[in-house]
């Protein structure tokens, strides 16, 4: 049996197996040759003190002991080609992991995705970045893998109570992700590596009898006497099924409008909105690691910060060390920002959404839209930003100190946002209450993170797709819609998840409930 050990070491020791083994030998008062193997189970960074340490949890095997490292294997999926069909709308993490779970349970998933496969999406992403052309069905938000595929691939979640996080991580490893995601406290796959993993998941779904339909936008949900009968696609094709998982993501405004038009119950949901701030990564490293130079053994530093400003939470969101800012509009006539990092996080800049919590009363100017009021509030800001920046995919931008002092920046340096920026006083983009909170909030951020409040930081507006502005209510036990039998609102778009892992868990939960409901 291995000995389980928890300890701290320097980054240099943690990064080199020989040094790590020597350290363990000293801790256990044995010779280095007495130790056969040290397997790190969990790793995290402790940067609270000036001398940075790495927290390690490891299993130590002595010479002669059998090493019992559990192999990560995929479930033994059956072929479900002729089993009961279940429609899944959306091929993001909620939809894909729902499909895998259905196959495991002996049911046939039919995944319907409005966008293209992961390879086909690349041409449309290039068109947004280089030509300022937005394809409403294929972009950073829509397409195989959903928003996470090309907008970072963070796997960290605080929502442990929602389900088995480790199961999702192990499935990802089974489909090709690095086993390191099982070890790191804040696992991350990277936008450059996710597409192949997503493609392998899709191929498994098809191999075991499921179906995946691309470029197939749902235009109607067929309901008779309060029960789901299937869906109609944009080309008029109808697909029949008694169970439907609706996992369309937080930006599928046409689906929210469809539900509202059909008088299927939805409700406005609070969300958060703000800007995406970009700093030099070297500056964030200096702030977080309290050193002039990070060195080769520490990763690019992340940060997380929360403040209460005028009674509202203002906080960092989806922070991307060594990353870039991307254009994430889903319709012409709007601009939206998001961020991502490659697996090595080796870009020169760090960026993060800096957002303010919104409340339902903030949407009162859009009350005539009923449950879509929050969505229209969101849309209004995105469209205003589009007009102010020049009616392309350029975004309004301002230096951070200039923003807090209400000064139009004389010039904006080149940032990682490829379509470009236009110098704008960002107070013109946002409602007054939101602008005031952010102006004051950045000053407070600078007091907590010395050096953060600087004109070397460029604010890009808006960061507006933090979560869905709509919730599709469901029964907390059966997970069915409160009004429509056989409809299972799922994932981030329905208001029940907030990232890749929590969305995948919710997809699995909906699949399990469907299986329980079928005699």
mmCIF file of C-alpha atoms in Angstrom, residues 134-314:
data_model
loop_
_atom_site.group_PDB
_atom_site.id
_atom_site.type_symbol
_atom_site.label_atom_id
_atom_site.label_comp_id
_atom_site.label_asym_id
_atom_site.label_seq_id
_atom_site.Cartn_x
_atom_site.Cartn_y
_atom_site.Cartn_z
ATOM 1 C CA UNK A 134 -20.558 37.546 -38.031
ATOM 2 C CA UNK A 135 -22.238 34.267 -38.974
ATOM 3 C CA UNK A 136 -25.325 33.968 -36.735
ATOM 4 C CA UNK A 137 -25.059 30.173 -36.597
ATOM 5 C CA UNK A 138 -21.281 29.662 -36.505
ATOM 6 C CA UNK A 139 -19.140 31.796 -34.200
ATOM 7 C CA UNK A 140 -17.395 31.692 -30.815
ATOM 8 C CA UNK A 141 -20.690 30.846 -29.083
ATOM 9 C CA UNK A 142 -22.408 28.533 -31.586
ATOM 10 C CA UNK A 143 -21.044 25.341 -33.077
ATOM 11 C CA UNK A 144 -19.744 21.972 -31.957
ATOM 12 C CA UNK A 145 -18.494 22.096 -28.391
ATOM 13 C CA UNK A 146 -20.359 25.311 -27.608
ATOM 14 C CA UNK A 147 -18.837 28.505 -26.253
ATOM 15 C CA UNK A 148 -16.113 26.718 -24.273
ATOM 16 C CA UNK A 149 -14.422 25.108 -27.270
ATOM 17 C CA UNK A 150 -12.884 28.289 -28.628
ATOM 18 C CA UNK A 151 -13.169 30.441 -25.528
ATOM 19 C CA UNK A 152 -10.770 28.861 -23.099
ATOM 20 C CA UNK A 153 -11.621 25.420 -21.750
ATOM 21 C CA UNK A 154 -11.428 26.171 -18.024
ATOM 22 C CA UNK A 155 -12.477 23.161 -15.987
ATOM 23 C CA UNK A 156 -12.511 24.667 -12.512
ATOM 24 C CA UNK A 157 -15.868 24.816 -10.775
ATOM 25 C CA UNK A 158 -16.977 25.710 -7.260
ATOM 26 C CA UNK A 159 -20.173 23.722 -7.789
ATOM 27 C CA UNK A 160 -18.984 20.473 -6.200
ATOM 28 C CA UNK A 161 -22.446 19.887 -4.734
ATOM 29 C CA UNK A 162 -23.972 19.699 -8.210
ATOM 30 C CA UNK A 163 -22.444 16.365 -9.060
ATOM 31 C CA UNK A 164 -19.375 14.253 -9.663
ATOM 32 C CA UNK A 165 -16.716 16.636 -10.984
ATOM 33 C CA UNK A 166 -14.081 13.899 -11.032
ATOM 34 C CA UNK A 167 -16.249 11.730 -13.297
ATOM 35 C CA UNK A 168 -16.416 14.509 -15.910
ATOM 36 C CA UNK A 169 -12.673 15.103 -15.700
ATOM 37 C CA UNK A 170 -11.980 11.384 -16.120
ATOM 38 C CA UNK A 171 -14.236 11.203 -19.161
ATOM 39 C CA UNK A 172 -12.318 14.127 -20.681
ATOM 40 C CA UNK A 173 -9.038 12.305 -20.027
ATOM 41 C CA UNK A 174 -10.544 9.200 -21.621
ATOM 42 C CA UNK A 175 -11.239 11.281 -24.727
ATOM 43 C CA UNK A 176 -7.699 12.630 -24.893
ATOM 44 C CA UNK A 177 -7.255 15.409 -22.317
ATOM 45 C CA UNK A 178 -4.030 15.443 -20.330
ATOM 46 C CA UNK A 179 -4.183 13.446 -17.065
ATOM 47 C CA UNK A 180 -2.825 16.616 -15.451
ATOM 48 C CA UNK A 181 -6.390 17.921 -15.255
ATOM 49 C CA UNK A 182 -6.988 15.299 -12.540
ATOM 50 C CA UNK A 183 -4.103 16.733 -10.528
ATOM 51 C CA UNK A 184 -4.243 20.519 -10.884
ATOM 52 C CA UNK A 185 -6.400 22.519 -8.470
ATOM 53 C CA UNK A 186 -7.523 24.753 -11.366
ATOM 54 C CA UNK A 187 -7.497 22.449 -14.408
ATOM 55 C CA UNK A 188 -7.451 23.903 -17.905
ATOM 56 C CA UNK A 189 -7.331 22.195 -21.296
ATOM 57 C CA UNK A 190 -6.745 25.139 -23.593
ATOM 58 C CA UNK A 191 -8.531 26.346 -26.695
ATOM 59 C CA UNK A 192 -5.879 24.793 -28.949
ATOM 60 C CA UNK A 193 -6.460 21.270 -27.583
ATOM 61 C CA UNK A 194 -10.200 21.171 -26.948
ATOM 62 C CA UNK A 195 -11.330 20.806 -30.599
ATOM 63 C CA UNK A 196 -9.762 17.358 -31.008
ATOM 64 C CA UNK A 197 -11.305 16.158 -27.742
ATOM 65 C CA UNK A 198 -14.725 17.442 -28.792
ATOM 66 C CA UNK A 199 -14.373 15.767 -32.180
ATOM 67 C CA UNK A 200 -13.494 12.447 -30.506
ATOM 68 C CA UNK A 201 -16.593 12.704 -28.292
ATOM 69 C CA UNK A 202 -18.773 13.303 -31.342
ATOM 70 C CA UNK A 203 -17.229 10.343 -33.175
ATOM 71 C CA UNK A 204 -17.937 8.106 -30.171
ATOM 72 C CA UNK A 205 -21.566 9.236 -30.080
ATOM 73 C CA UNK A 206 -21.956 8.317 -33.738
ATOM 74 C CA UNK A 207 -19.959 5.079 -33.417
ATOM 75 C CA UNK A 208 -22.278 3.804 -30.691
ATOM 76 C CA UNK A 209 -25.453 4.545 -32.625
ATOM 77 C CA UNK A 210 -26.268 8.156 -31.810
ATOM 78 C CA UNK A 211 -26.755 10.877 -34.394
ATOM 79 C CA UNK A 212 -25.228 14.355 -34.640
ATOM 80 C CA UNK A 213 -26.738 16.884 -37.052
ATOM 81 C CA UNK A 214 -24.777 20.062 -37.837
ATOM 82 C CA UNK A 215 -26.023 23.286 -39.428
ATOM 83 C CA UNK A 216 -29.495 22.352 -38.225
ATOM 84 C CA UNK A 217 -31.172 25.211 -36.414
ATOM 85 C CA UNK A 218 -34.337 24.412 -34.434
ATOM 86 C CA UNK A 219 -37.128 26.809 -35.363
ATOM 87 C CA UNK A 220 -39.995 25.169 -33.480
ATOM 88 C CA UNK A 221 -40.596 22.806 -30.589
ATOM 89 C CA UNK A 222 -43.560 20.589 -31.388
ATOM 90 C CA UNK A 223 -45.973 20.323 -28.471
ATOM 91 C CA UNK A 224 -49.372 18.617 -28.336
ATOM 92 C CA UNK A 225 -51.598 18.743 -25.248
ATOM 93 C CA UNK A 226 -48.707 19.938 -23.138
ATOM 94 C CA UNK A 227 -46.321 17.173 -24.219
ATOM 95 C CA UNK A 228 -43.227 17.336 -26.417
ATOM 96 C CA UNK A 229 -43.563 15.590 -29.778
ATOM 97 C CA UNK A 230 -40.336 16.681 -31.433
ATOM 98 C CA UNK A 231 -38.767 19.652 -33.213
ATOM 99 C CA UNK A 232 -38.880 21.392 -36.561
ATOM 100 C CA UNK A 233 -35.662 22.557 -38.245
ATOM 101 C CA UNK A 234 -35.012 25.646 -40.359
ATOM 102 C CA UNK A 235 -35.293 23.552 -43.553
ATOM 103 C CA UNK A 236 -38.766 22.311 -42.618
ATOM 104 C CA UNK A 237 -37.599 18.859 -41.515
ATOM 105 C CA UNK A 238 -39.386 17.424 -38.489
ATOM 106 C CA UNK A 239 -37.818 15.036 -35.984
ATOM 107 C CA UNK A 240 -40.029 13.049 -33.620
ATOM 108 C CA UNK A 241 -39.258 12.250 -29.982
ATOM 109 C CA UNK A 242 -41.136 12.301 -26.685
ATOM 110 C CA UNK A 243 -38.153 13.612 -24.714
ATOM 111 C CA UNK A 244 -36.147 16.735 -25.520
ATOM 112 C CA UNK A 245 -33.103 18.127 -23.709
ATOM 113 C CA UNK A 246 -32.836 21.843 -24.424
ATOM 114 C CA UNK A 247 -29.140 22.713 -24.019
ATOM 115 C CA UNK A 248 -28.728 25.693 -26.319
ATOM 116 C CA UNK A 249 -26.335 27.884 -24.308
ATOM 117 C CA UNK A 250 -26.604 31.402 -22.932
ATOM 118 C CA UNK A 251 -26.668 33.187 -26.301
ATOM 119 C CA UNK A 252 -29.489 31.379 -28.134
ATOM 120 C CA UNK A 253 -31.798 34.381 -28.113
ATOM 121 C CA UNK A 254 -34.000 32.964 -30.863
ATOM 122 C CA UNK A 255 -34.815 29.964 -28.633
ATOM 123 C CA UNK A 256 -35.780 32.250 -25.743
ATOM 124 C CA UNK A 257 -37.970 34.229 -28.147
ATOM 125 C CA UNK A 258 -39.514 31.017 -29.497
ATOM 126 C CA UNK A 259 -40.435 29.816 -26.010
ATOM 127 C CA UNK A 260 -41.917 33.198 -25.111
ATOM 128 C CA UNK A 261 -43.902 33.320 -28.379
ATOM 129 C CA UNK A 262 -45.301 29.847 -27.734
ATOM 130 C CA UNK A 263 -46.222 30.901 -24.167
ATOM 131 C CA UNK A 264 -43.872 28.268 -22.736
ATOM 132 C CA UNK A 265 -42.901 29.538 -19.294
ATOM 133 C CA UNK A 266 -39.568 31.355 -18.991
ATOM 134 C CA UNK A 267 -38.414 34.052 -16.571
ATOM 135 C CA UNK A 268 -35.888 36.879 -16.468
ATOM 136 C CA UNK A 269 -32.726 36.018 -14.530
ATOM 137 C CA UNK A 270 -30.118 38.321 -12.998
ATOM 138 C CA UNK A 271 -26.651 38.075 -14.518
ATOM 139 C CA UNK A 272 -23.470 40.168 -14.537
ATOM 140 C CA UNK A 273 -22.058 42.578 -17.102
ATOM 141 C CA UNK A 274 -19.029 44.813 -17.509
ATOM 142 C CA UNK A 275 -15.759 44.991 -19.433
ATOM 143 C CA UNK A 276 -12.780 42.795 -20.261
ATOM 144 C CA UNK A 277 -9.560 44.186 -18.819
ATOM 145 C CA UNK A 278 -6.181 43.362 -20.360
ATOM 146 C CA UNK A 279 -2.856 43.797 -18.518
ATOM 147 C CA UNK A 280 0.680 42.746 -19.433
ATOM 148 C CA UNK A 281 1.077 39.222 -18.031
ATOM 149 C CA UNK A 282 4.428 40.252 -16.551
ATOM 150 C CA UNK A 283 2.645 42.884 -14.439
ATOM 151 C CA UNK A 284 0.122 40.373 -13.092
ATOM 152 C CA UNK A 285 3.022 38.005 -12.315
ATOM 153 C CA UNK A 286 4.787 40.752 -10.342
ATOM 154 C CA UNK A 287 1.613 41.557 -8.395
ATOM 155 C CA UNK A 288 0.631 37.978 -7.621
ATOM 156 C CA UNK A 289 4.068 36.440 -7.074
ATOM 157 C CA UNK A 290 5.709 39.512 -5.475
ATOM 158 C CA UNK A 291 8.727 39.183 -7.726
ATOM 159 C CA UNK A 292 10.286 40.994 -10.656
ATOM 160 C CA UNK A 293 10.438 37.865 -12.811
ATOM 161 C CA UNK A 294 8.265 34.758 -12.582
ATOM 162 C CA UNK A 295 10.968 32.272 -13.554
ATOM 163 C CA UNK A 296 10.613 28.995 -15.414
ATOM 164 C CA UNK A 297 8.952 26.936 -12.694
ATOM 165 C CA UNK A 298 5.841 29.010 -12.038
ATOM 166 C CA UNK A 299 2.900 29.257 -14.467
ATOM 167 C CA UNK A 300 1.583 32.643 -15.622
ATOM 168 C CA UNK A 301 -0.254 34.040 -12.617
ATOM 169 C CA UNK A 302 -4.041 34.229 -12.504
ATOM 170 C CA UNK A 303 -6.002 36.486 -10.207
ATOM 171 C CA UNK A 304 -9.433 36.561 -8.620
ATOM 172 C CA UNK A 305 -10.835 39.645 -6.965
ATOM 173 C CA UNK A 306 -14.226 40.633 -5.506
ATOM 174 C CA UNK A 307 -15.350 43.965 -4.090
ATOM 175 C CA UNK A 308 -18.609 45.404 -2.831
ATOM 176 C CA UNK A 309 -19.151 48.773 -4.509
ATOM 177 C CA UNK A 310 -22.269 50.809 -3.720
ATOM 178 C CA UNK A 311 -23.935 47.646 -2.473
ATOM 179 C CA UNK A 312 -23.126 45.633 -5.617
ATOM 180 C CA UNK A 313 -20.648 42.868 -6.225
ATOM 181 C CA UNK A 314 -17.935 43.740 -8.760
#
